[in-house]
Amino acid sequence: MALSLNPNRSLAGPPVSYDAGLERIEIELLLEGIYRQYGFDFRSYAYASIRRRLWKRVHAEGLSSMSELQALVLHDLPAMERLLLDLSVSVTAMFRDPPFYRAFRKVVVPLLRTYPFVRIWHAGCSTGEEVYSTAIVLEEEGVLDRSRIYATDINEAVLQRARAGIFPLNRMQEYTENYIRAGGTRSFSEYYTAKYDGALFSPSLTRNTVFSQHNLVTDRSFSEFHVVFCRNVLIYFYR
Ligand SMILES: C[S@@+](CC[C@H](N)C(=O)[O-])C[C@H]1O[C@@H](n2cnc3c(N)ncnc32)[C@H](O)[C@@H]1O
């Protein structure tokens, strides 16, 4: 069977005939509409990146213009939620960048030990791998019981996964290596139970954690903290 390609349609972006100036107006109107209707403020996000993600959603919804996407998401909450998943890149990993966690354990934790109570904020925590990694370090260093960890993200869908604490089993080899490189000395498999294709992490790791939706662009800081983790989030804000 022969496939016929429409020369006016690019699957990665706009149709070739799309007017760039008009496209920018439509995108700005769409982002303004999303902000006013739902309170999610993507207006200052990097334009090239947001444009690419919006077109991905236009095609995924079977639409052909930004204005059609605007009409859809403003009237249809599930469509807005699908777009939100596209706009908020949630790539993460346990003990991501192991030297960071090694330094946290060696340099920051000794300072935290000098406080009777410690407040930590993971801003933009995604599906929670970063939160569980920190909790493991704090547990091993005897600080978890006097810590309160706030783990926030703009995206409620990723927070639900973070609360569940189930991560892909096929990444445990990589995470074990990260854990060892980050200065971990126990057996990493002590922290999870394998279930089908998931690794269920011990709920006791998050006994002092509150997961909550929070938008770094529009919501204020809600307390004072001894440590704020905000990793791989602000990169999406640069124009
Ligand atoms: C690439 S992940 C980073 C996850 C983790 N911090 C790490 O370094 O592995 C970026 C996260 O930032 C969140 N995010 C994007 N914009 C946000 C905003 N305005 N407020 C709060 N979180 C936001 C996304 O939903 C996503 O989960």
PDB file of C-alpha atoms and ligand atoms in Angstrom:
ATOM      1  CA  MET A   1       0.000   0.000   0.000  1.00  0.00           C
ATOM      2  CA  ALA A   2       1.384   3.411  -0.938  1.00  0.00           C
ATOM      3  CA  LEU A   3       1.466   6.098   1.722  1.00  0.00           C
ATOM      4  CA  SER A   4       0.476   9.536   0.518  1.00  0.00           C
ATOM      5  CA  LEU A   5       2.127  12.416   2.347  1.00  0.00           C
ATOM      6  CA  ASN A   6       0.529  15.829   2.461  1.00  0.00           C
ATOM      7  CA  PRO A   7       3.360  18.237   1.496  1.00  0.00           C
ATOM      8  CA  ASN A   8       1.661  20.991   3.499  1.00  0.00           C
ATOM      9  CA  ARG A   9       1.845  19.029   6.714  1.00  0.00           C
ATOM     10  CA  SER A  10       4.940  18.554   8.852  1.00  0.00           C
ATOM     11  CA  LEU A  11       4.441  16.104  11.704  1.00  0.00           C
ATOM     12  CA  ALA A  12       7.130  17.754  13.813  1.00  0.00           C
ATOM     13  CA  GLY A  13       5.837  21.304  13.548  1.00  0.00           C
ATOM     14  CA  PRO A  14       3.448  23.593  11.724  1.00  0.00           C
ATOM     15  CA  PRO A  15       2.335  23.146   8.107  1.00  0.00           C
ATOM     16  CA  VAL A  16       5.056  24.592   5.852  1.00  0.00           C
ATOM     17  CA  SER A  17       2.787  27.426   4.785  1.00  0.00           C
ATOM     18  CA  TYR A  18       2.115  28.538   8.371  1.00  0.00           C
ATOM     19  CA  ASP A  19       2.835  32.222   8.899  1.00  0.00           C
ATOM     20  CA  ALA A  20       5.486  32.623  11.619  1.00  0.00           C
ATOM     21  CA  GLY A  21       4.108  35.943  12.893  1.00  0.00           C
ATOM     22  CA  LEU A  22       0.583  34.583  13.091  1.00  0.00           C
ATOM     23  CA  GLU A  23       1.863  31.455  14.762  1.00  0.00           C
ATOM     24  CA  ARG A  24       3.486  33.547  17.502  1.00  0.00           C
ATOM     25  CA  ILE A  25       0.254  35.483  18.083  1.00  0.00           C
ATOM     26  CA  GLU A  26      -1.722  32.249  18.316  1.00  0.00           C
ATOM     27  CA  ILE A  27       0.749  30.706  20.747  1.00  0.00           C
ATOM     28  CA  GLU A  28       0.741  33.797  22.946  1.00  0.00           C
ATOM     29  CA  LEU A  29      -3.072  33.857  22.963  1.00  0.00           C
ATOM     30  CA  LEU A  30      -3.178  30.160  23.792  1.00  0.00           C
ATOM     31  CA  LEU A  31      -0.749  30.560  26.715  1.00  0.00           C
ATOM     32  CA  GLU A  32      -2.649  33.614  27.953  1.00  0.00           C
ATOM     33  CA  GLY A  33      -5.911  31.641  27.760  1.00  0.00           C
ATOM     34  CA  ILE A  34      -4.430  28.723  29.678  1.00  0.00           C
ATOM     35  CA  TYR A  35      -3.188  31.095  32.352  1.00  0.00           C
ATOM     36  CA  ARG A  36      -6.522  32.862  32.726  1.00  0.00           C
ATOM     37  CA  GLN A  37      -8.647  29.737  32.593  1.00  0.00           C
ATOM     38  CA  TYR A  38      -6.502  27.320  34.646  1.00  0.00           C
ATOM     39  CA  GLY A  39      -3.815  29.424  36.364  1.00  0.00           C
ATOM     40  CA  PHE A  40      -0.909  27.540  34.736  1.00  0.00           C
ATOM     41  CA  ASP A  41       1.537  30.175  33.609  1.00  0.00           C
ATOM     42  CA  PHE A  42       3.713  29.038  30.695  1.00  0.00           C
ATOM     43  CA  ARG A  43       3.963  32.552  29.229  1.00  0.00           C
ATOM     44  CA  SER A  44       7.628  32.998  30.104  1.00  0.00           C
ATOM     45  CA  TYR A  45       8.804  29.530  29.107  1.00  0.00           C
ATOM     46  CA  ALA A  46      11.458  29.121  26.398  1.00  0.00           C
ATOM     47  CA  TYR A  47       9.574  29.817  23.146  1.00  0.00           C
ATOM     48  CA  ALA A  48      11.273  27.269  20.866  1.00  0.00           C
ATOM     49  CA  SER A  49      10.721  24.477  23.355  1.00  0.00           C
ATOM     50  CA  ILE A  50       7.095  25.347  24.104  1.00  0.00           C
ATOM     51  CA  ARG A  51       6.326  25.784  20.402  1.00  0.00           C
ATOM     52  CA  ARG A  52       7.659  22.290  19.651  1.00  0.00           C
ATOM     53  CA  ARG A  53       5.589  20.749  22.464  1.00  0.00           C
ATOM     54  CA  LEU A  54       2.419  22.594  21.435  1.00  0.00           C
ATOM     55  CA  TRP A  55       2.702  21.354  17.868  1.00  0.00           C
ATOM     56  CA  LYS A  56       3.199  17.824  19.150  1.00  0.00           C
ATOM     57  CA  ARG A  57      -0.136  18.142  20.974  1.00  0.00           C
ATOM     58  CA  VAL A  58      -1.837  19.760  17.933  1.00  0.00           C
ATOM     59  CA  HIS A  59      -0.932  16.671  15.876  1.00  0.00           C
ATOM     60  CA  ALA A  60      -1.708  14.201  18.664  1.00  0.00           C
ATOM     61  CA  GLU A  61      -5.238  15.652  18.947  1.00  0.00           C
ATOM     62  CA  GLY A  62      -5.720  15.405  15.173  1.00  0.00           C
ATOM     63  CA  LEU A  63      -5.879  19.204  14.800  1.00  0.00           C
ATOM     64  CA  SER A  64      -4.147  21.490  12.339  1.00  0.00           C
ATOM     65  CA  SER A  65      -3.728  24.865  14.037  1.00  0.00           C
ATOM     66  CA  MET A  66      -2.892  26.519  17.337  1.00  0.00           C
ATOM     67  CA  SER A  67      -6.286  28.198  17.391  1.00  0.00           C
ATOM     68  CA  GLU A  68      -7.968  24.789  17.251  1.00  0.00           C
ATOM     69  CA  LEU A  69      -5.826  23.644  20.143  1.00  0.00           C
ATOM     70  CA  GLN A  70      -6.783  26.766  22.071  1.00  0.00           C
ATOM     71  CA  ALA A  71     -10.497  26.114  21.558  1.00  0.00           C
ATOM     72  CA  LEU A  72     -10.073  22.518  22.649  1.00  0.00           C
ATOM     73  CA  VAL A  73      -8.053  23.009  25.833  1.00  0.00           C
ATOM     74  CA  LEU A  74     -10.033  26.000  27.077  1.00  0.00           C
ATOM     75  CA  HIS A  75     -13.272  24.000  26.947  1.00  0.00           C
ATOM     76  CA  ASP A  76     -12.042  20.546  27.821  1.00  0.00           C
ATOM     77  CA  LEU A  77     -10.168  19.852  31.071  1.00  0.00           C
ATOM     78  CA  PRO A  78      -8.942  16.350  30.064  1.00  0.00           C
ATOM     79  CA  ALA A  79      -7.406  17.902  26.925  1.00  0.00           C
ATOM     80  CA  MET A  80      -5.712  20.502  29.141  1.00  0.00           C
ATOM     81  CA  GLU A  81      -4.335  17.712  31.317  1.00  0.00           C
ATOM     82  CA  ARG A  82      -2.935  15.938  28.257  1.00  0.00           C
ATOM     83  CA  LEU A  83      -1.261  19.166  27.166  1.00  0.00           C
ATOM     84  CA  LEU A  84       0.107  19.712  30.659  1.00  0.00           C
ATOM     85  CA  LEU A  85       1.914  16.387  30.453  1.00  0.00           C
ATOM     86  CA  ASP A  86       3.531  17.536  27.181  1.00  0.00           C
ATOM     87  CA  LEU A  87       4.525  20.927  28.562  1.00  0.00           C
ATOM     88  CA  SER A  88       6.059  19.758  31.786  1.00  0.00           C
ATOM     89  CA  VAL A  89       8.990  17.525  30.922  1.00  0.00           C
ATOM     90  CA  SER A  90       9.176  15.019  33.729  1.00  0.00           C
ATOM     91  CA  VAL A  91      12.397  13.147  32.915  1.00  0.00           C
ATOM     92  CA  THR A  92      14.155  12.243  36.147  1.00  0.00           C
ATOM     93  CA  ALA A  93      16.215   9.496  37.797  1.00  0.00           C
ATOM     94  CA  MET A  94      17.268   8.255  41.215  1.00  0.00           C
ATOM     95  CA  PHE A  95      20.582   9.677  42.411  1.00  0.00           C
ATOM     96  CA  ARG A  96      20.683  11.686  39.190  1.00  0.00           C
ATOM     97  CA  ASP A  97      24.175  13.171  38.912  1.00  0.00           C
ATOM     98  CA  PRO A  98      25.720  11.025  41.691  1.00  0.00           C
ATOM     99  CA  PRO A  99      28.478  13.537  42.664  1.00  0.00           C
ATOM    100  CA  PHE A 100      25.685  15.933  43.639  1.00  0.00           C
ATOM    101  CA  TYR A 101      24.310  13.437  46.174  1.00  0.00           C
ATOM    102  CA  ARG A 102      27.816  12.553  47.349  1.00  0.00           C
ATOM    103  CA  ALA A 103      28.425  16.258  48.087  1.00  0.00           C
ATOM    104  CA  PHE A 104      25.015  16.534  49.758  1.00  0.00           C
ATOM    105  CA  ARG A 105      25.913  13.635  52.054  1.00  0.00           C
ATOM    106  CA  LYS A 106      29.431  14.848  52.832  1.00  0.00           C
ATOM    107  CA  VAL A 107      28.970  18.625  53.008  1.00  0.00           C
ATOM    108  CA  VAL A 108      25.313  19.443  53.635  1.00  0.00           C
ATOM    109  CA  VAL A 109      24.158  16.634  55.931  1.00  0.00           C
ATOM    110  CA  PRO A 110      26.761  17.449  58.646  1.00  0.00           C
ATOM    111  CA  LEU A 111      25.345  20.980  58.733  1.00  0.00           C
ATOM    112  CA  LEU A 112      21.791  19.668  58.896  1.00  0.00           C
ATOM    113  CA  ARG A 113      22.760  17.558  61.898  1.00  0.00           C
ATOM    114  CA  THR A 114      23.390  20.759  63.840  1.00  0.00           C
ATOM    115  CA  TYR A 115      19.672  21.663  63.679  1.00  0.00           C
ATOM    116  CA  PRO A 116      17.044  20.087  65.910  1.00  0.00           C
ATOM    117  CA  PHE A 117      14.583  20.019  62.999  1.00  0.00           C
ATOM    118  CA  VAL A 118      15.190  20.276  59.265  1.00  0.00           C
ATOM    119  CA  ARG A 119      12.879  21.490  56.498  1.00  0.00           C
ATOM    120  CA  ILE A 120      13.670  20.529  52.905  1.00  0.00           C
ATOM    121  CA  TRP A 121      11.831  21.500  49.727  1.00  0.00           C
ATOM    122  CA  HIS A 122      12.011  19.588  46.447  1.00  0.00           C
ATOM    123  CA  ALA A 123      10.594  22.113  43.966  1.00  0.00           C
ATOM    124  CA  GLY A 124       9.698  20.464  40.641  1.00  0.00           C
ATOM    125  CA  CYS A 125      10.118  16.945  42.022  1.00  0.00           C
ATOM    126  CA  SER A 126       8.448  15.209  39.071  1.00  0.00           C
ATOM    127  CA  THR A 127       7.686  11.514  39.764  1.00  0.00           C
ATOM    128  CA  GLY A 128       9.655  11.595  43.012  1.00  0.00           C
ATOM    129  CA  GLU A 129      12.897   9.740  42.282  1.00  0.00           C
ATOM    130  CA  GLU A 130      14.833  12.756  43.601  1.00  0.00           C
ATOM    131  CA  VAL A 131      12.764  12.773  46.818  1.00  0.00           C
ATOM    132  CA  TYR A 132      13.315   9.080  47.530  1.00  0.00           C
ATOM    133  CA  SER A 133      17.047   9.496  46.817  1.00  0.00           C
ATOM    134  CA  THR A 134      17.324  12.298  49.373  1.00  0.00           C
ATOM    135  CA  ALA A 135      15.262  10.334  51.890  1.00  0.00           C
ATOM    136  CA  ILE A 136      17.642   7.373  51.533  1.00  0.00           C
ATOM    137  CA  VAL A 137      20.657   9.600  52.255  1.00  0.00           C
ATOM    138  CA  LEU A 138      18.917  11.212  55.245  1.00  0.00           C
ATOM    139  CA  GLU A 139      17.836   7.806  56.572  1.00  0.00           C
ATOM    140  CA  GLU A 140      21.365   6.424  56.311  1.00  0.00           C
ATOM    141  CA  GLU A 141      22.777   9.512  58.008  1.00  0.00           C
ATOM    142  CA  GLY A 142      20.221   9.367  60.844  1.00  0.00           C
ATOM    143  CA  VAL A 143      18.559  12.678  59.945  1.00  0.00           C
ATOM    144  CA  LEU A 144      15.300  11.544  58.312  1.00  0.00           C
ATOM    145  CA  ASP A 145      13.355  11.343  61.571  1.00  0.00           C
ATOM    146  CA  ARG A 146      13.892  15.001  62.300  1.00  0.00           C
ATOM    147  CA  SER A 147      13.253  16.140  58.727  1.00  0.00           C
ATOM    148  CA  ARG A 148      10.121  17.415  57.071  1.00  0.00           C
ATOM    149  CA  ILE A 149      10.288  17.157  53.279  1.00  0.00           C
ATOM    150  CA  TYR A 150       7.965  19.104  50.993  1.00  0.00           C
ATOM    151  CA  ALA A 151       7.857  17.715  47.465  1.00  0.00           C
ATOM    152  CA  THR A 152       6.025  19.852  44.935  1.00  0.00           C
ATOM    153  CA  ASP A 153       5.364  19.977  41.218  1.00  0.00           C
ATOM    154  CA  ILE A 154       3.024  21.827  38.892  1.00  0.00           C
ATOM    155  CA  ASN A 155       1.768  18.532  37.530  1.00  0.00           C
ATOM    156  CA  GLU A 156      -0.639  16.498  39.689  1.00  0.00           C
ATOM    157  CA  ALA A 157      -0.220  13.403  37.491  1.00  0.00           C
ATOM    158  CA  VAL A 158       3.489  13.087  38.278  1.00  0.00           C
ATOM    159  CA  LEU A 159       2.801  13.747  41.976  1.00  0.00           C
ATOM    160  CA  GLN A 160       0.427  10.805  42.077  1.00  0.00           C
ATOM    161  CA  ARG A 161       3.206   8.594  40.792  1.00  0.00           C
ATOM    162  CA  ALA A 162       5.597  10.078  43.347  1.00  0.00           C
ATOM    163  CA  ARG A 163       3.188   9.268  46.171  1.00  0.00           C
ATOM    164  CA  ALA A 164       2.901   5.682  44.951  1.00  0.00           C
ATOM    165  CA  GLY A 165       6.687   5.255  45.032  1.00  0.00           C
ATOM    166  CA  ILE A 166       6.779   2.662  42.254  1.00  0.00           C
ATOM    167  CA  PHE A 167       9.581   3.064  39.734  1.00  0.00           C
ATOM    168  CA  PRO A 168      10.452   0.955  36.674  1.00  0.00           C
ATOM    169  CA  LEU A 169      12.205  -2.233  37.655  1.00  0.00           C
ATOM    170  CA  ASN A 170      14.347  -2.133  34.548  1.00  0.00           C
ATOM    171  CA  ARG A 171      16.085   1.018  35.844  1.00  0.00           C
ATOM    172  CA  MET A 172      17.201  -0.504  39.149  1.00  0.00           C
ATOM    173  CA  GLN A 173      20.595  -1.559  37.783  1.00  0.00           C
ATOM    174  CA  GLU A 174      21.310   2.033  36.725  1.00  0.00           C
ATOM    175  CA  TYR A 175      19.986   3.389  40.043  1.00  0.00           C
ATOM    176  CA  THR A 176      22.089   0.916  42.033  1.00  0.00           C
ATOM    177  CA  GLU A 177      25.194   2.150  40.219  1.00  0.00           C
ATOM    178  CA  ASN A 178      24.167   5.769  40.832  1.00  0.00           C
ATOM    179  CA  TYR A 179      23.575   5.007  44.519  1.00  0.00           C
ATOM    180  CA  ILE A 180      27.050   3.493  44.935  1.00  0.00           C
ATOM    181  CA  ARG A 181      28.677   6.389  43.055  1.00  0.00           C
ATOM    182  CA  ALA A 182      26.739   8.766  45.315  1.00  0.00           C
ATOM    183  CA  GLY A 183      28.385   7.246  48.386  1.00  0.00           C
ATOM    184  CA  GLY A 184      25.730   4.669  49.303  1.00  0.00           C
ATOM    185  CA  THR A 185      27.100   1.780  51.325  1.00  0.00           C
ATOM    186  CA  ARG A 186      24.132  -0.506  51.887  1.00  0.00           C
ATOM    187  CA  SER A 187      22.527  -2.904  49.465  1.00  0.00           C
ATOM    188  CA  PHE A 188      20.287  -0.691  47.325  1.00  0.00           C
ATOM    189  CA  SER A 189      17.763  -3.528  46.918  1.00  0.00           C
ATOM    190  CA  GLU A 190      16.956  -3.227  50.660  1.00  0.00           C
ATOM    191  CA  TYR A 191      14.870  -0.182  49.808  1.00  0.00           C
ATOM    192  CA  TYR A 192      12.416  -1.738  47.378  1.00  0.00           C
ATOM    193  CA  THR A 193      10.319  -4.789  46.665  1.00  0.00           C
ATOM    194  CA  ALA A 194      10.025  -6.013  43.089  1.00  0.00           C
ATOM    195  CA  LYS A 195       6.432  -6.295  41.913  1.00  0.00           C
ATOM    196  CA  TYR A 196       5.789  -7.300  38.293  1.00  0.00           C
ATOM    197  CA  ASP A 197       7.732  -4.687  36.307  1.00  0.00           C
ATOM    198  CA  GLY A 198       7.824  -2.144  39.140  1.00  0.00           C
ATOM    199  CA  ALA A 199      10.017  -1.546  42.165  1.00  0.00           C
ATOM    200  CA  LEU A 200       7.890  -0.492  45.145  1.00  0.00           C
ATOM    201  CA  PHE A 201       9.976   1.666  47.474  1.00  0.00           C
ATOM    202  CA  SER A 202       9.529   1.419  51.207  1.00  0.00           C
ATOM    203  CA  PRO A 203       6.719   3.799  52.260  1.00  0.00           C
ATOM    204  CA  SER A 204       8.719   4.543  55.420  1.00  0.00           C
ATOM    205  CA  LEU A 205      11.081   6.612  53.268  1.00  0.00           C
ATOM    206  CA  THR A 206       8.317   9.168  52.742  1.00  0.00           C
ATOM    207  CA  ARG A 207       6.925   9.067  56.288  1.00  0.00           C
ATOM    208  CA  ASN A 208       7.919  12.705  56.737  1.00  0.00           C
ATOM    209  CA  THR A 209       7.141  13.878  53.212  1.00  0.00           C
ATOM    210  CA  VAL A 210       4.232  16.004  52.015  1.00  0.00           C
ATOM    211  CA  PHE A 211       3.546  15.881  48.260  1.00  0.00           C
ATOM    212  CA  SER A 212       1.648  18.880  46.982  1.00  0.00           C
ATOM    213  CA  GLN A 213       0.888  20.751  43.777  1.00  0.00           C
ATOM    214  CA  HIS A 214       2.727  24.060  43.508  1.00  0.00           C
ATOM    215  CA  ASN A 215       3.509  26.333  40.573  1.00  0.00           C
ATOM    216  CA  LEU A 216       6.911  27.995  40.810  1.00  0.00           C
ATOM    217  CA  VAL A 217       5.823  30.773  38.453  1.00  0.00           C
ATOM    218  CA  THR A 218       2.629  31.867  40.156  1.00  0.00           C
ATOM    219  CA  ASP A 219       2.696  30.493  43.708  1.00  0.00           C
ATOM    220  CA  ARG A 220       4.812  31.851  46.526  1.00  0.00           C
ATOM    221  CA  SER A 221       7.302  30.038  48.670  1.00  0.00           C
ATOM    222  CA  PHE A 222       5.274  28.700  51.569  1.00  0.00           C
ATOM    223  CA  SER A 223       7.850  28.511  54.342  1.00  0.00           C
ATOM    224  CA  GLU A 224      11.533  28.796  55.215  1.00  0.00           C
ATOM    225  CA  PHE A 225      13.806  25.890  54.390  1.00  0.00           C
ATOM    226  CA  HIS A 226      17.264  24.642  55.256  1.00  0.00           C
ATOM    227  CA  VAL A 227      17.671  23.139  51.774  1.00  0.00           C
ATOM    228  CA  VAL A 228      15.817  23.784  48.528  1.00  0.00           C
ATOM    229  CA  PHE A 229      16.326  21.347  45.656  1.00  0.00           C
ATOM    230  CA  CYS A 230      15.292  22.870  42.330  1.00  0.00           C
ATOM    231  CA  ARG A 231      17.076  20.795  39.752  1.00  0.00           C
ATOM    232  CA  ASN A 232      16.444  20.675  35.998  1.00  0.00           C
ATOM    233  CA  VAL A 233      13.383  22.898  36.290  1.00  0.00           C
ATOM    234  CA  LEU A 234      14.465  26.500  35.675  1.00  0.00           C
ATOM    235  CA  ILE A 235      15.979  25.480  32.299  1.00  0.00           C
ATOM    236  CA  TYR A 236      12.433  25.473  30.916  1.00  0.00           C
ATOM    237  CA  PHE A 237      11.897  29.102  31.915  1.00  0.00           C
ATOM    238  CA  TYR A 238      14.630  30.746  29.830  1.00  0.00           C
ATOM    239  CA  ARG A 239      13.514  32.448  26.697  1.00  0.00           C
TER     240      ARG A 239
HETATM  241  C1  LIG B   1      12.929  17.529  34.242  1.00  0.00           C
HETATM  242  S1  LIG B   1      11.873  17.420  35.640  1.00  0.00           S
HETATM  243  C2  LIG B   1      13.062  17.574  36.950  1.00  0.00           C
HETATM  244  C3  LIG B   1      12.782  16.569  38.040  1.00  0.00           C
HETATM  245  C4  LIG B   1      13.830  16.529  39.144  1.00  0.00           C
HETATM  246  N1  LIG B   1      13.940  17.808  39.815  1.00  0.00           N
HETATM  247  C5  LIG B   1      15.169  16.123  38.609  1.00  0.00           C
HETATM  248  O1  LIG B   1      16.083  16.946  38.510  1.00  0.00           O
HETATM  249  O2  LIG B   1      15.334  14.954  38.236  1.00  0.00           O
HETATM  250  C6  LIG B   1      11.127  19.058  35.616  1.00  0.00           C
HETATM  251  C7  LIG B   1       9.873  19.119  36.489  1.00  0.00           C
HETATM  252  O3  LIG B   1       9.565  20.499  36.672  1.00  0.00           O
HETATM  253  C8  LIG B   1       8.163  20.607  36.719  1.00  0.00           C
HETATM  254  N2  LIG B   1       7.772  21.988  36.421  1.00  0.00           N
HETATM  255  C9  LIG B   1       7.802  22.639  35.240  1.00  0.00           C
HETATM  256  N3  LIG B   1       7.318  23.887  35.371  1.00  0.00           N
HETATM  257  C10 LIG B   1       6.990  24.018  36.687  1.00  0.00           C
HETATM  258  C11 LIG B   1       6.438  25.081  37.451  1.00  0.00           C
HETATM  259  N4  LIG B   1       6.107  26.246  36.888  1.00  0.00           N
HETATM  260  N5  LIG B   1       6.226  24.885  38.773  1.00  0.00           N
HETATM  261  C12 LIG B   1       6.533  23.707  39.352  1.00  0.00           C
HETATM  262  N6  LIG B   1       7.056  22.649  38.677  1.00  0.00           N
HETATM  263  C13 LIG B   1       7.282  22.817  37.362  1.00  0.00           C
HETATM  264  C14 LIG B   1       7.692  19.620  35.669  1.00  0.00           C
HETATM  265  O4  LIG B   1       6.338  19.236  35.870  1.00  0.00           O
HETATM  266  C15 LIG B   1       8.676  18.470  35.862  1.00  0.00           C
HETATM  267  O5  LIG B   1       8.136  17.472  36.698  1.00  0.00           O
END
